[in-house]
PDB file of C-alpha atoms in Angstrom:
ATOM      1  CA  MET A   1     -50.158 184.232 -11.723  1.00 92.00           C
ATOM      2  CA  THR A   2     -53.134 182.077 -12.722  1.00 94.00           C
ATOM      3  CA  PRO A   3     -52.712 178.942 -14.841  1.00 97.00           C
ATOM      4  CA  VAL A   4     -54.484 178.812 -18.200  1.00 98.00           C
ATOM      5  CA  ARG A   5     -55.383 175.465 -19.749  1.00 98.00           C
ATOM      6  CA  LEU A   6     -57.625 175.009 -22.759  1.00 98.00           C
ATOM      7  CA  ASP A   7     -58.423 171.719 -24.435  1.00 98.00           C
ATOM      8  CA  PHE A   8     -59.437 171.664 -28.092  1.00 98.00           C
ATOM      9  CA  GLU A   9     -61.738 169.019 -29.498  1.00 98.00           C
ATOM     10  CA  VAL A  10     -63.368 168.433 -32.874  1.00 98.00           C
ATOM     11  CA  GLN A  11     -67.082 167.801 -33.139  1.00 97.00           C
ATOM     12  CA  SER A  12     -68.593 166.470 -36.354  1.00 96.00           C
ATOM     13  CA  THR A  13     -71.342 164.127 -37.480  1.00 95.00           C
ATOM     14  CA  LEU A  14     -70.204 164.334 -41.097  1.00 90.00           C
ATOM     15  CA  VAL A  15     -66.471 163.668 -40.960  1.00 92.00           C
ATOM     16  CA  ALA A  16     -64.713 160.773 -39.238  1.00 91.00           C
ATOM     17  CA  ASP A  17     -61.380 160.456 -41.042  1.00 94.00           C
ATOM     18  CA  TYR A  18     -59.545 163.771 -40.774  1.00 96.00           C
ATOM     19  CA  SER A  19     -56.294 165.437 -39.782  1.00 97.00           C
ATOM     20  CA  LEU A  20     -56.533 168.990 -38.472  1.00 98.00           C
ATOM     21  CA  ARG A  21     -53.595 171.210 -37.609  1.00 98.00           C
ATOM     22  CA  LEU A  22     -53.838 174.881 -36.700  1.00 98.00           C
ATOM     23  CA  PHE A  23     -51.599 177.601 -35.335  1.00 98.00           C
ATOM     24  CA  VAL A  24     -53.078 179.781 -32.594  1.00 98.00           C
ATOM     25  CA  SER A  25     -51.188 182.793 -31.275  1.00 98.00           C
ATOM     26  CA  ASP A  26     -51.383 186.123 -29.439  1.00 98.00           C
ATOM     27  CA  TRP A  27     -53.565 184.809 -26.627  1.00 98.00           C
ATOM     28  CA  VAL A  28     -55.187 187.330 -24.295  1.00 98.00           C
ATOM     29  CA  LEU A  29     -57.823 187.283 -21.581  1.00 98.00           C
ATOM     30  CA  VAL A  30     -60.255 190.211 -21.581  1.00 98.00           C
ATOM     31  CA  ASP A  31     -61.365 191.697 -18.274  1.00 96.00           C
ATOM     32  CA  ALA A  32     -64.637 193.447 -17.400  1.00 92.00           C
ATOM     33  CA  ASP A  33     -63.223 196.812 -18.483  1.00 94.00           C
ATOM     34  CA  GLY A  34     -62.432 195.456 -21.923  1.00 94.00           C
ATOM     35  CA  ASP A  35     -58.682 195.456 -21.304  1.00 96.00           C
ATOM     36  CA  ALA A  36     -56.685 192.641 -22.896  1.00 97.00           C
ATOM     37  CA  VAL A  37     -54.119 190.891 -20.705  1.00 97.00           C
ATOM     38  CA  ALA A  38     -51.543 188.754 -22.478  1.00 98.00           C
ATOM     39  CA  VAL A  39     -51.329 185.028 -21.760  1.00 98.00           C
ATOM     40  CA  VAL A  40     -47.737 183.760 -21.629  1.00 98.00           C
ATOM     41  CA  LEU A  41     -47.733 180.221 -22.986  1.00 98.00           C
ATOM     42  CA  ASP A  42     -45.651 177.468 -21.422  1.00 98.00           C
ATOM     43  CA  GLU A  43     -42.778 176.484 -23.683  1.00 96.00           C
ATOM     44  CA  ASN A  44     -42.674 172.899 -24.914  1.00 97.00           C
ATOM     45  CA  PRO A  45     -42.361 171.137 -28.296  1.00 97.00           C
ATOM     46  CA  TRP A  46     -45.905 172.251 -29.229  1.00 98.00           C
ATOM     47  CA  GLN A  47     -45.762 175.891 -28.170  1.00 98.00           C
ATOM     48  CA  ASP A  48     -43.482 178.816 -27.476  1.00 97.00           C
ATOM     49  CA  ALA A  49     -44.350 181.878 -25.399  1.00 97.00           C
ATOM     50  CA  THR A  50     -46.877 183.247 -27.928  1.00 97.00           C
ATOM     51  CA  THR A  51     -47.823 180.528 -30.455  1.00 98.00           C
ATOM     52  CA  ALA A  52     -49.142 176.973 -30.189  1.00 98.00           C
ATOM     53  CA  LEU A  53     -49.711 174.234 -32.748  1.00 98.00           C
ATOM     54  CA  VAL A  54     -52.945 172.354 -32.059  1.00 98.00           C
ATOM     55  CA  ALA A  55     -53.109 168.914 -33.677  1.00 98.00           C
ATOM     56  CA  LEU A  56     -56.256 166.785 -33.806  1.00 98.00           C
ATOM     57  CA  GLY A  57     -56.707 163.567 -35.732  1.00 95.00           C
ATOM     58  CA  GLY A  58     -53.862 161.796 -37.455  1.00 84.00           C
ATOM     59  CA  GLN A  59     -50.992 159.972 -35.775  1.00 86.00           C
ATOM     60  CA  ARG A  60     -49.757 162.681 -33.387  1.00 92.00           C
ATOM     61  CA  GLU A  61     -52.156 164.836 -31.448  1.00 96.00           C
ATOM     62  CA  ASN A  62     -51.800 167.882 -29.248  1.00 98.00           C
ATOM     63  CA  PRO A  63     -55.169 169.180 -28.037  1.00 98.00           C
ATOM     64  CA  VAL A  64     -53.895 171.399 -25.195  1.00 98.00           C
ATOM     65  CA  VAL A  65     -52.808 175.031 -25.000  1.00 98.00           C
ATOM     66  CA  ALA A  66     -51.441 175.990 -21.592  1.00 98.00           C
ATOM     67  CA  GLY A  67     -49.898 179.060 -20.030  1.00 98.00           C
ATOM     68  CA  ARG A  68     -50.367 181.644 -17.320  1.00 98.00           C
ATOM     69  CA  VAL A  69     -51.866 185.080 -16.872  1.00 97.00           C
ATOM     70  CA  PRO A  70     -51.855 187.679 -14.063  1.00 97.00           C
ATOM     71  CA  ASN A  71     -54.533 187.124 -11.438  1.00 96.00           C
ATOM     72  CA  GLY A  72     -57.806 188.833 -12.206  1.00 94.00           C
ATOM     73  CA  ARG A  73     -61.426 188.470 -13.256  1.00 95.00           C
ATOM     74  CA  TYR A  74     -61.890 187.823 -16.937  1.00 97.00           C
ATOM     75  CA  GLU A  75     -64.894 187.345 -19.166  1.00 97.00           C
ATOM     76  CA  ALA A  76     -63.508 186.399 -22.569  1.00 98.00           C
ATOM     77  CA  ILE A  77     -60.516 184.894 -24.293  1.00 98.00           C
ATOM     78  CA  GLU A  78     -59.119 185.959 -27.641  1.00 98.00           C
ATOM     79  CA  PHE A  79     -56.585 184.351 -29.922  1.00 98.00           C
ATOM     80  CA  LEU A  80     -55.353 184.751 -33.455  1.00 98.00           C
ATOM     81  CA  LEU A  81     -55.986 181.862 -35.811  1.00 98.00           C
ATOM     82  CA  GLY A  82     -52.659 182.029 -37.570  1.00 98.00           C
ATOM     83  CA  ILE A  83     -49.270 183.682 -37.173  1.00 98.00           C
ATOM     84  CA  PRO A  84     -48.714 187.469 -37.263  1.00 97.00           C
ATOM     85  CA  PHE A  85     -46.795 188.878 -40.219  1.00 96.00           C
ATOM     86  CA  ASP A  86     -43.645 189.602 -38.216  1.00 94.00           C
ATOM     87  CA  ARG A  87     -43.288 185.884 -37.395  1.00 95.00           C
ATOM     88  CA  ASN A  88     -44.904 184.349 -40.459  1.00 97.00           C
ATOM     89  CA  HIS A  89     -41.988 184.846 -42.837  1.00 94.00           C
ATOM     90  CA  GLY A  90     -38.912 183.975 -40.792  1.00 89.00           C
ATOM     91  CA  ASN A  91     -36.136 181.776 -42.100  1.00 86.00           C
ATOM     92  CA  PRO A  92     -37.631 178.240 -42.049  1.00 82.00           C
ATOM     93  CA  LEU A  93     -34.180 176.717 -41.623  1.00 85.00           C
ATOM     94  CA  LEU A  94     -33.772 178.502 -38.294  1.00 91.00           C
ATOM     95  CA  ALA A  95     -37.298 178.030 -36.956  1.00 93.00           C
ATOM     96  CA  GLU A  96     -37.769 176.442 -33.542  1.00 95.00           C
ATOM     97  CA  SER A  97     -40.784 174.636 -32.083  1.00 96.00           C
ATOM     98  CA  PRO A  98     -43.599 174.901 -32.882  1.00 97.00           C
ATOM     99  CA  LEU A  99     -42.711 176.624 -36.180  1.00 97.00           C
ATOM    100  CA  ASN A 100     -40.362 173.872 -37.342  1.00 95.00           C
ATOM    101  CA  VAL A 101     -43.006 171.554 -38.846  1.00 95.00           C
ATOM    102  CA  PRO A 102     -42.368 171.286 -42.621  1.00 94.00           C
ATOM    103  CA  SER A 103     -45.918 170.160 -43.430  1.00 95.00           C
ATOM    104  CA  MET A 104     -47.232 173.462 -42.040  1.00 97.00           C
ATOM    105  CA  PHE A 105     -44.974 175.641 -44.196  1.00 95.00           C
ATOM    106  CA  TRP A 106     -45.554 176.803 -47.765  1.00 94.00           C
ATOM    107  CA  THR A 107     -42.616 178.976 -48.822  1.00 91.00           C
ATOM    108  CA  TRP A 108     -40.550 181.697 -47.229  1.00 90.00           C
ATOM    109  CA  GLN A 109     -42.546 184.158 -49.328  1.00 93.00           C
ATOM    110  CA  SER A 110     -46.000 182.839 -48.349  1.00 94.00           C
ATOM    111  CA  GLY A 111     -45.191 181.729 -44.820  1.00 96.00           C
ATOM    112  CA  TYR A 112     -47.114 179.136 -42.840  1.00 97.00           C
ATOM    113  CA  LYS A 113     -50.363 177.289 -43.246  1.00 98.00           C
ATOM    114  CA  PHE A 114     -52.456 178.624 -40.398  1.00 98.00           C
ATOM    115  CA  VAL A 115     -55.010 175.837 -40.798  1.00 98.00           C
ATOM    116  CA  ARG A 116     -54.433 172.479 -42.448  1.00 98.00           C
ATOM    117  CA  LEU A 117     -57.491 170.251 -42.720  1.00 98.00           C
ATOM    118  CA  ASP A 118     -57.167 167.021 -44.705  1.00 97.00           C
ATOM    119  CA  ILE A 119     -60.183 164.748 -44.996  1.00 96.00           C
ATOM    120  CA  ALA A 120     -59.679 161.063 -45.841  1.00 91.00           C
ATOM    121  CA  ASN A 121     -56.789 161.938 -48.166  1.00 82.00           C
ATOM    122  CA  GLU A 122     -59.439 163.114 -50.624  1.00 91.00           C
ATOM    123  CA  TRP A 123     -60.027 166.799 -49.914  1.00 96.00           C
ATOM    124  CA  SER A 124     -58.046 169.553 -48.219  1.00 97.00           C
ATOM    125  CA  PHE A 125     -58.433 173.059 -46.879  1.00 98.00           C
ATOM    126  CA  HIS A 126     -55.134 174.829 -46.237  1.00 98.00           C
ATOM    127  CA  LEU A 127     -55.421 178.435 -45.044  1.00 98.00           C
ATOM    128  CA  GLY A 128     -52.608 180.965 -45.032  1.00 98.00           C
ATOM    129  CA  SER A 129     -51.795 184.477 -46.169  1.00 97.00           C
ATOM    130  CA  THR A 130     -51.958 185.211 -49.896  1.00 96.00           C
ATOM    131  CA  GLY A 131     -50.811 188.070 -52.077  1.00 95.00           C
ATOM    132  CA  CYS A 132     -47.374 188.049 -50.432  1.00 95.00           C
ATOM    133  CA  LEU A 133     -44.907 189.927 -52.656  1.00 93.00           C
ATOM    134  CA  SER A 134     -41.152 189.411 -52.726  1.00 91.00           C
ATOM    135  CA  ALA A 135     -38.373 188.878 -55.241  1.00 88.00           C
ATOM    136  CA  SER A 136     -38.881 185.097 -55.219  1.00 89.00           C
ATOM    137  CA  ALA A 137     -40.505 182.267 -53.308  1.00 87.00           C
ATOM    138  CA  VAL A 138     -37.351 181.913 -51.204  1.00 85.00           C
ATOM    139  CA  ARG A 139     -37.383 185.525 -50.045  1.00 89.00           C
ATOM    140  CA  PRO A 140     -39.639 187.018 -47.359  1.00 89.00           C
ATOM    141  CA  PRO A 141     -41.980 189.872 -48.282  1.00 94.00           C
ATOM    142  CA  GLY A 142     -41.032 193.336 -47.094  1.00 92.00           C
ATOM    143  CA  ARG A 143     -44.585 194.393 -46.306  1.00 94.00           C
ATOM    144  CA  PRO A 144     -47.739 192.637 -45.076  1.00 95.00           C
ATOM    145  CA  CYS A 145     -49.469 190.352 -47.536  1.00 96.00           C
ATOM    146  CA  ARG A 146     -52.433 191.726 -49.452  1.00 96.00           C
ATOM    147  CA  ARG A 147     -54.762 189.165 -47.899  1.00 97.00           C
ATOM    148  CA  PRO A 148     -53.494 188.203 -44.432  1.00 98.00           C
ATOM    149  CA  ASN A 149     -56.351 185.722 -43.727  1.00 98.00           C
ATOM    150  CA  LEU A 150     -55.847 186.040 -39.976  1.00 98.00           C
ATOM    151  CA  ALA A 151     -59.029 185.482 -37.969  1.00 98.00           C
ATOM    152  CA  ARG A 152     -59.264 186.996 -34.501  1.00 98.00           C
ATOM    153  CA  ILE A 153     -61.403 184.649 -32.400  1.00 98.00           C
ATOM    154  CA  ARG A 154     -63.153 185.959 -29.269  1.00 98.00           C
ATOM    155  CA  LEU A 155     -64.970 183.548 -26.957  1.00 98.00           C
ATOM    156  CA  PRO A 156     -66.866 184.833 -23.911  1.00 97.00           C
ATOM    157  CA  SER A 157     -66.984 182.669 -20.805  1.00 97.00           C
ATOM    158  CA  GLU A 158     -67.345 182.951 -17.047  1.00 94.00           C
ATOM    159  CA  SER A 159     -63.984 181.164 -16.761  1.00 95.00           C
ATOM    160  CA  PRO A 160     -62.252 181.783 -20.104  1.00 97.00           C
ATOM    161  CA  GLY A 161     -58.877 180.491 -18.939  1.00 96.00           C
ATOM    162  CA  THR A 162     -60.082 176.909 -18.561  1.00 97.00           C
ATOM    163  CA  GLY A 163     -62.382 174.515 -20.367  1.00 97.00           C
ATOM    164  CA  THR A 164     -62.818 172.936 -23.761  1.00 98.00           C
ATOM    165  CA  ILE A 165     -62.899 174.854 -27.031  1.00 98.00           C
ATOM    166  CA  VAL A 166     -64.958 173.021 -29.624  1.00 98.00           C
ATOM    167  CA  ILE A 167     -64.012 173.157 -33.307  1.00 98.00           C
ATOM    168  CA  ASP A 168     -67.262 172.503 -35.168  1.00 98.00           C
ATOM    169  CA  LEU A 169     -66.302 170.904 -38.473  1.00 97.00           C
ATOM    170  CA  ASP A 170     -69.940 170.587 -39.506  1.00 97.00           C
ATOM    171  CA  ALA A 171     -70.296 174.356 -39.225  1.00 98.00           C
ATOM    172  CA  LEU A 172     -67.067 174.942 -41.135  1.00 98.00           C
ATOM    173  CA  LEU A 173     -68.014 172.549 -43.930  1.00 96.00           C
ATOM    174  CA  ALA A 174     -71.644 173.615 -44.239  1.00 93.00           C
ATOM    175  CA  HIS A 175     -72.599 173.612 -47.931  1.00 89.00           C
ATOM    176  CA  VAL A 176     -69.199 172.155 -48.956  1.00 93.00           C
ATOM    177  CA  GLU A 177     -69.442 168.820 -50.749  1.00 91.00           C
ATOM    178  CA  THR A 178     -65.935 167.550 -50.147  1.00 90.00           C
ATOM    179  CA  ALA A 179     -66.448 164.594 -52.491  1.00 88.00           C
ATOM    180  CA  VAL A 180     -66.865 166.875 -55.495  1.00 89.00           C
ATOM    181  CA  GLU A 181     -65.298 170.238 -54.627  1.00 92.00           C
ATOM    182  CA  ASP A 182     -61.735 171.134 -55.529  1.00 94.00           C
ATOM    183  CA  ASN A 183     -59.271 171.619 -52.701  1.00 96.00           C
ATOM    184  CA  CYS A 184     -59.167 175.063 -51.097  1.00 96.00           C
ATOM    185  CA  MET A 185     -55.518 176.002 -50.779  1.00 93.00           C
ATOM    186  CA  GLU A 186     -54.886 179.461 -52.171  1.00 89.00           C
ATOM    187  CA  ALA A 187     -57.372 181.261 -54.450  1.00 92.00           C
ATOM    188  CA  TYR A 188     -60.051 181.337 -51.764  1.00 96.00           C
ATOM    189  CA  ALA A 189     -62.267 183.909 -53.498  1.00 95.00           C
ATOM    190  CA  ALA A 190     -62.408 181.910 -56.726  1.00 93.00           C
ATOM    191  CA  SER A 191     -65.091 179.409 -55.690  1.00 93.00           C
ATOM    192  CA  ALA A 192     -68.267 179.536 -53.638  1.00 95.00           C
ATOM    193  CA  ALA A 193     -67.070 176.632 -51.478  1.00 95.00           C
ATOM    194  CA  CYS A 194     -63.789 178.317 -50.529  1.00 96.00           C
ATOM    195  CA  ARG A 195     -65.488 181.655 -49.969  1.00 97.00           C
ATOM    196  CA  GLY A 196     -67.880 179.944 -47.594  1.00 97.00           C
ATOM    197  CA  LEU A 197     -65.044 178.405 -45.582  1.00 97.00           C
ATOM    198  CA  LEU A 198     -63.458 181.801 -44.945  1.00 98.00           C
ATOM    199  CA  ALA A 199     -66.813 183.410 -44.200  1.00 97.00           C
ATOM    200  CA  ARG A 200     -67.525 180.842 -41.504  1.00 98.00           C
ATOM    201  CA  LEU A 201     -64.214 181.804 -39.890  1.00 98.00           C
ATOM    202  CA  GLY A 202     -65.382 185.419 -39.910  1.00 98.00           C
ATOM    203  CA  LEU A 203     -63.125 186.472 -42.804  1.00 98.00           C
ATOM    204  CA  ASP A 204     -63.853 188.415 -45.970  1.00 98.00           C
ATOM    205  CA  PRO A 205     -62.468 186.168 -48.754  1.00 96.00           C
ATOM    206  CA  ASN A 206     -61.821 189.185 -50.987  1.00 96.00           C
ATOM    207  CA  THR A 207     -59.646 191.092 -48.529  1.00 97.00           C
ATOM    208  CA  GLY A 208     -58.501 188.437 -46.059  1.00 97.00           C
ATOM    209  CA  LEU A 209     -59.614 190.703 -43.209  1.00 98.00           C
ATOM    210  CA  CYS A 210     -62.097 190.118 -40.401  1.00 98.00           C
ATOM    211  CA  LEU A 211     -65.683 191.129 -41.053  1.00 96.00           C
ATOM    212  CA  ASP A 212     -67.021 192.936 -37.959  1.00 96.00           C
ATOM    213  CA  ASP A 213     -64.024 191.762 -35.896  1.00 96.00           C
ATOM    214  CA  CYS A 214     -64.727 188.162 -36.969  1.00 98.00           C
ATOM    215  CA  GLU A 215     -67.757 188.110 -34.664  1.00 96.00           C
ATOM    216  CA  GLY A 216     -69.697 186.132 -37.263  1.00 96.00           C
ATOM    217  CA  GLN A 217     -67.424 183.100 -37.027  1.00 98.00           C
ATOM    218  CA  THR A 218     -69.324 179.869 -36.355  1.00 98.00           C
ATOM    219  CA  VAL A 219     -66.516 177.342 -35.994  1.00 98.00           C
ATOM    220  CA  PHE A 220     -65.126 177.910 -32.472  1.00 98.00           C
ATOM    221  CA  ARG A 221     -67.062 177.909 -29.210  1.00 98.00           C
ATOM    222  CA  PHE A 222     -66.690 176.871 -25.595  1.00 98.00           C
ATOM    223  CA  ALA A 223     -68.218 173.510 -24.745  1.00 96.00           C
ATOM    224  CA  PRO A 224     -71.238 173.870 -22.450  1.00 90.00           C
TER     225      PRO A 224
END
């Protein structure tokens, strides 16, 4: 088995005071034949075997995702920005690390916040699934949400199992005036600013699905 270790860092010339939290799951390395090989994450308070909570800015940080993968030659890494439906609506009272963080949970019906970006306690972008139908907010939905808002991120690299993944906040916030825009927390298609945020993650704000496999995302990249 080959160790996998990826460090996340934020780059921005526009934002200094921020707290960013994001769930990343279903990690795979892609070999030259295009086959996806699952990465088994190391289990610790920040990650279980499939899902990690990356935390940057704020009082507690966790910039590292680590695990292992079968030996081989790989040319890209993929991960899901968010939590798949089958794990997104579990009983929050029984959740274990890293899914036991109350600030990253909406309701049993809606599930988790996949991305939580708070800037200077003045503006926030919280991304999660929407259009989740159930009998009440304290009941899980029986079928996938209408707009899952799950971005599949693919990053090519000569050594995709190691290195630094940059989160470019300037790219994410392009054309968003955080001093005047309303928070983006649910009705993402209702404003140009919120639509732009999802588009820069490769998502269609109307459907919550990837556009062209989310290849148009501009937020994540490997550091040179």
